[in-house]
Amino acid sequence: MKLKMRFFSFPAILMLFLVPLSARAQQMTATEIVKKTDDKFRGEQSGYSQMTMTVIRPAWQRTVEFKSWSKDDDYALTLITAPAREKGQTFLKRKSEMWSWNPAISRLIKLPPSMMSQGWMGSDYTNDDILRESSVVEDYIHTIEGSEPIDNRDCWKIRLKAKADADVLWGEQLWWIDKKEYITLKAELYDEDGYLVRSEKASDLKIMDGRFIPAVVELVPAENEGYKTIVKIVEVKFNITISDDFFSQQNMKTIR
Amino acid sequence: MKDFQLAWRNIWRNKRRTLITAASIFFAVFFALVMRSFQLGTYDSLYKNVIESYSGYLQVQHQDYSEEPILDNSFEADQEMLSKIESDTNVIDVVPRLESYALAAAGSRTQGVMVLGVDPEKEERLSDMNERLVKYKLTDEAINALRSEELPARTKKLLDLFRNEAYSSTGRMMLDLGISAEDSAVILPLLRKEASFTNNYLSESFPQGLLVGSGLSEFLKINVGDTLVLMGQGYHGASAAGNFIVAGIIKLPSPDIDKRIVYMPLETARDLFAARGLATTVVLSIKNFSDKSVISTARRLNSFVEPPLAVKTWKELNSLLLNQMEADSRSGMIMIGILYLVIAFGVFGTVLMMMAERRCEFGMLVSVGMQKRKLAKVVTIEMFMMGLLGVISGIIASLPPVIYGHVRPLRFTGEFARMYEDYGMEPVMPTQLPDTYYLWQTLVVLIIISIAIIFSVRKIFRINVIDSLKA
Amino acid sequence: MIIQVAWKNVWRNKTRSLIVISSVAVGVFAGVFAMAAINSSVVQRIDAAINEELSHIQVNNKEFRSSSDISDLIADFSSADSLVRSIPGVDATTGRIIIRGIASTSTKSAGVEINGIDVGKETEMFDLEKKVIAGTGTYFDADTKFNSVLIGEKLAKDLNIIRYILTTDAVARLDSMKIPSDVLAKLEPVYGERFTSDKKFNRELEKLLSPEEYKRYAILIKEAAWSYREGSKIILTFLDMDNNQTGAGFRVCGIFRTNNDMFEGLSVFVPAGELRTLTGIKEGSWHRLIARLDNTDLSDKITLQAREALPGYEVLNWKEIFPDLAMIADFMGQIYGVFMVIILAALAFGIVNTMLMAVLERTKELGMLAAIGMNRRKIFGMIMFESIFLSIIGGFAGMGIAEAVIEATQKNGINLMKYSEGMEAFGYSAHLFPTIDTGFFVTTTILIVMTGILASIYPARKALKLNPVEAIRTE
């Protein structure tokens, strides 16, 4: 069900100026909602963040801490700061290349596709999540299914159906987007047969570096019992000045 | 009693006939036993070799490991439990292994590899690792040097074809270069001089030293003494990375595995994968590996090995191999079945001929008053005696070839021989020494004889005195 | 004259003749059929390797097989191609792009070898089109704007594209196949449930059924529950000419089933054009040149010629690529030898015995012939001819029966389905279609007939030694 803006009727235009922001937003198309959410998610041009990632399995659990710098969608540098065994490892993403530096072996290696098919650092995030360039706006057809509250916040429920020729693994996704802040609070990812493969849940919304964002994201694969990955943002800085040169192999070795 | 004496005398009355009949049975037994002996011997050596060289007859594993052979399904190799297992009467040695995957990198090349952490000494005893070490390599220098030596022309030509080939045994090298057993005495020392390859095995005192497959060393262009990086994921998601040095190069028969295998000392592997004290499997080397004792040993050990661990037999671990063996055994039985078909006709033919020849004699006996039943009885006894004669002589005659075939077996030639050599096995087709199969085969022959007797007896009861006298 | 007498003799004593004829016939049948059965699985494997996987000859850049590097293309494909085509005996050629990559779905991924093919030429040279499972697609025939990929059944299973669901249709089908209703009732808890791997499905079945029921019906239940949604999508990821990671989504245009699990799990096929766009490999450049020959037996010879014509490349034939196939063919020869020796020896002794008995039985008759003046040579000849006739008749009878049985089993094959797991993992079909080539057939028959004849020499000689006077006097 698509809501259309009625451009050409005078009363409608009047409405545009007189009605408050939230009501106006009611008239955005599903695609526009998704685009706005996506843009916000990708953040500004550049950013810095400190995060922890906890991988939970039935028999064990592990937490990794790291710092991350990124610019546009093309460059990212990640430095692992804990635990001791992994400390000092860096990962560099340059467009669709992924490099890894491990001080324990003093080796810089370009990661081949085979290495990337396992989850990153043992988590449920796959190569696809990190490196693939699929666009949630371009590769899907969006429809608004209604509204539903998540954690006491009013959300749109939007269905994203993958376009037939898109290079995406998912058949479709369901997103619950907070109407006020355009944050995806909950997502369900389905395969082409309509079976749930993964659920994502964002929580702990707070203001960080002047923006209202979720500080915690949980990833739950549907297939295996007791599997979960939790990412927490400890600190974040948006729009920092950072040159392309920062994202160099040299820097991989020296960054602290 | 009288009947027995009569039968006995009858048999020796016409020696020729008796011997011919007994002979047909003799040959039946002889061929059946020899053929089955070859079949069983071949299966034995083939499968035994495959099982022993890798999986062993019994393994201790986490119960989920065989379904999902991942590092996270490893278990703590508890010393107490292991000692207890080792103290079992049938267990010789307890060999732990830690197996996982990693990315190997050298220079700018990378390759996914399987890493096997092993106890160097124990592994050596179990799977004869030293045999696998490359001992000769036909490098360019070696070939040039060999060219200038005294070698048969045929070998010199073949040198080019096998450039850069690595060998772990002289057997295979001799096959490839067309060196016969007679020439070997002269040629082997030359090969040793020019084409020897310095190699080392694993050692706990050299923890960073690895063994790599010859295919892997070719692909990554690394040699003994070069550095190799391994990285990947360890236990419970920890990251694994380390620098290592190539201590030695091994050659495994399967090119796919040879290109992707790395051996290292167990403790080194545990360090690399953050898997302290863990093992993915513990292979048990045992004394008596007959089916029965493998199963009973497994049962004994499982009584104190607690879940989630389990002691598994090679059959449970190797369902594919088992499937193959069963298919093979079936086809072997079909072959024997066909042999029996041919043999049975031989026996029937002879017996029927004998009956036909004695028609006159029988007719006469019946006409002077002998009851058909008695006649049948005597004839039956006669045939059993002849049968027994044939069977016993057949068994005795089969012993020499069976024993000889075991001690000095038939040798293969050609490609098949090469395959055997690659696997570190001698390219021979040995026989199996007399065992229960002797009983089974004899039983079948006795059944054939019985059927022949039944037919003969029927014939006796159908005798028309006058017709037979006229014969 | 002797011949006519011999012929009459043969039919005079029907029982005896029938016995010898049967012995020979059985020997021929046994030998031929056994070889046919064994031969067939080898022949099938070799045929499959040639028609589905390798074809006859492959030409690569010298580095390519060890480096698998995308840039190790054949330097000058068109001239290599015309050179190979000009060799007599070469039927067709085509090129392939070969790249290592990863295939992924939303839940699984697997390493694969991506083959970029010239679709038109491949249909001439390979049989894969025929191996596409019905209902999974139409090879590359469909006119579609999507990228297409052809994958093997094993890969489809590994990627969880093939599922197992006991739909109402599946249950109905099982019912019509005479699966007992109480077994079907036991499966009710999992009706409609989707299982993404056959291991999981097997485990459920083991839980719900008794061991005997599982043994008998599991395979059939799995077949009925086998489900695939046509046009499933997978993502192929690989490196391009600049060593950058690239990839795209591909629609599965068909799932092929061969008897070789390894092949099914590793090889995927994509129209070359699609790969060129993604990797930047130029038009006309290929990694491999493949040639198909008219006659497989000329493989070695033509390979040598090709090697001489193309000294800058690596030229290999199917035997060199899969040396274990060449070995198995060798092995078959040796096994055949041993087997035939034993069967022939058994046959020979059987015949010797029977004929010896026959001679003994005919002592009186033979003695009579000798007494009335038939000379030794003629008696010997007569018996020999009798044996020749018996052996030939037996030989033909055996051939006839063997032929008939082979025809009968050839159509439906001998199904060793129970052992299919082990055999297919190594690339062997568990469904044997006994075949034998005429050469074997004729050789076997001749060998056996000769054995029959040779085996008669001893009894014939024995006949000569009979003393006519004594002979007549025999009981």
Coordinates of N, CA and C in Angstrom, one line a residue, chain A residues 21-22 24-30 32-41 153-154 156 158 175-185 205 212 214:
Chain A
L21 N 5.7 18.2 11.3 CA 6.7 17.3 10.6 C 6.2 15.8 10.6
S22 N 5.8 15.4 11.8 CA 5.5 13.9 11.9 C 4.3 13.6 11.0
R24 N 3.4 15.0 8.3 CA 3.9 15.1 6.9 C 4.6 13.8 6.5
A25 N 5.4 13.4 7.5 CA 6.1 12.1 7.2 C 5.2 11.0 6.8
Q26 N 4.0 11.0 7.4 CA 3.1 9.9 7.1 C 2.9 9.7 5.6
Q27 N 3.1 10.8 4.9 CA 2.9 10.7 3.4 C 4.1 10.3 2.6
M28 N 5.2 9.9 3.2 CA 6.3 9.5 2.4 C 6.1 8.1 1.9
T29 N 6.8 7.8 0.7 CA 6.6 6.5 0.2 C 7.5 5.5 1.0
A30 N 7.2 4.3 0.8 CA 8.0 3.3 1.5 C 9.5 3.4 1.1
E32 N 11.0 6.0 0.1 CA 11.7 7.2 0.7 C 12.0 7.0 2.1
I33 N 11.1 6.3 2.8 CA 11.4 6.0 4.2 C 12.7 5.1 4.4
V34 N 12.7 4.1 3.5 CA 13.9 3.2 3.6 C 15.1 4.0 3.2
K35 N 15.0 4.9 2.2 CA 16.2 5.6 1.8 C 16.7 6.5 3.0
K36 N 15.7 7.2 3.6 CA 16.1 8.1 4.7 C 16.8 7.3 5.8
T37 N 16.2 6.1 6.1 CA 16.8 5.3 7.2 C 18.2 4.8 6.8
D38 N 18.3 4.4 5.6 CA 19.6 3.9 5.1 C 20.6 5.0 5.1
D39 N 20.3 6.2 4.7 CA 21.2 7.3 4.7 C 21.7 7.6 6.1
K40 N 20.7 7.6 7.0 CA 21.1 7.9 8.4 C 22.0 6.8 8.9
F41 N 21.6 5.5 8.6 CA 22.4 4.4 9.1 C 23.9 4.5 8.6
R153 N 7.9 2.2 20.9 CA 8.0 3.3 19.9 C 7.2 3.0 18.7
D154 N 6.6 4.0 18.1 CA 5.8 3.7 17.0 C 6.6 3.5 15.7
W156 N 6.9 2.1 11.5 CA 6.3 1.5 10.2 C 6.8 0.1 10.1
I158 N 7.7 -2.2 7.2 CA 8.0 -2.1 5.8 C 8.5 -3.5 5.2
W175 N 11.2 -4.7 7.8 CA 11.9 -3.7 8.7 C 10.8 -3.0 9.5
W176 N 11.2 -2.8 10.8 CA 10.3 -2.0 11.7 C 11.1 -0.7 11.9
I177 N 10.7 0.4 11.3 CA 11.4 1.7 11.3 C 10.7 2.7 12.2
D178 N 11.5 3.1 13.2 CA 11.0 4.1 14.1 C 10.5 5.4 13.3
K179 N 9.3 5.8 13.5 CA 8.8 6.9 12.7 C 9.4 8.2 13.0
K180 N 9.8 8.4 14.3 CA 10.4 9.7 14.6 C 11.8 9.8 14.2
E181 N 12.6 8.8 14.4 CA 14.0 8.9 14.2 C 14.6 8.2 13.0
Y182 N 13.7 7.4 12.3 CA 14.2 6.7 11.1 C 15.3 5.7 11.4
I183 N 15.1 5.0 12.5 CA 16.0 4.0 12.8 C 15.3 2.6 12.7
T184 N 16.0 1.6 12.1 CA 15.4 0.3 12.0 C 15.6 -0.3 13.4
L185 N 14.5 -0.5 14.1 CA 14.6 -1.1 15.4 C 14.6 -2.6 15.4
L205 N 18.5 3.1 22.8 CA 18.6 4.3 22.0 C 19.0 5.4 22.9
F212 N 20.8 10.7 17.7 CA 20.0 9.7 18.5 C 20.1 8.3 17.7
P214 N 20.8 3.8 18.1 CA 20.8 2.6 19.0 C 22.2 2.3 19.3

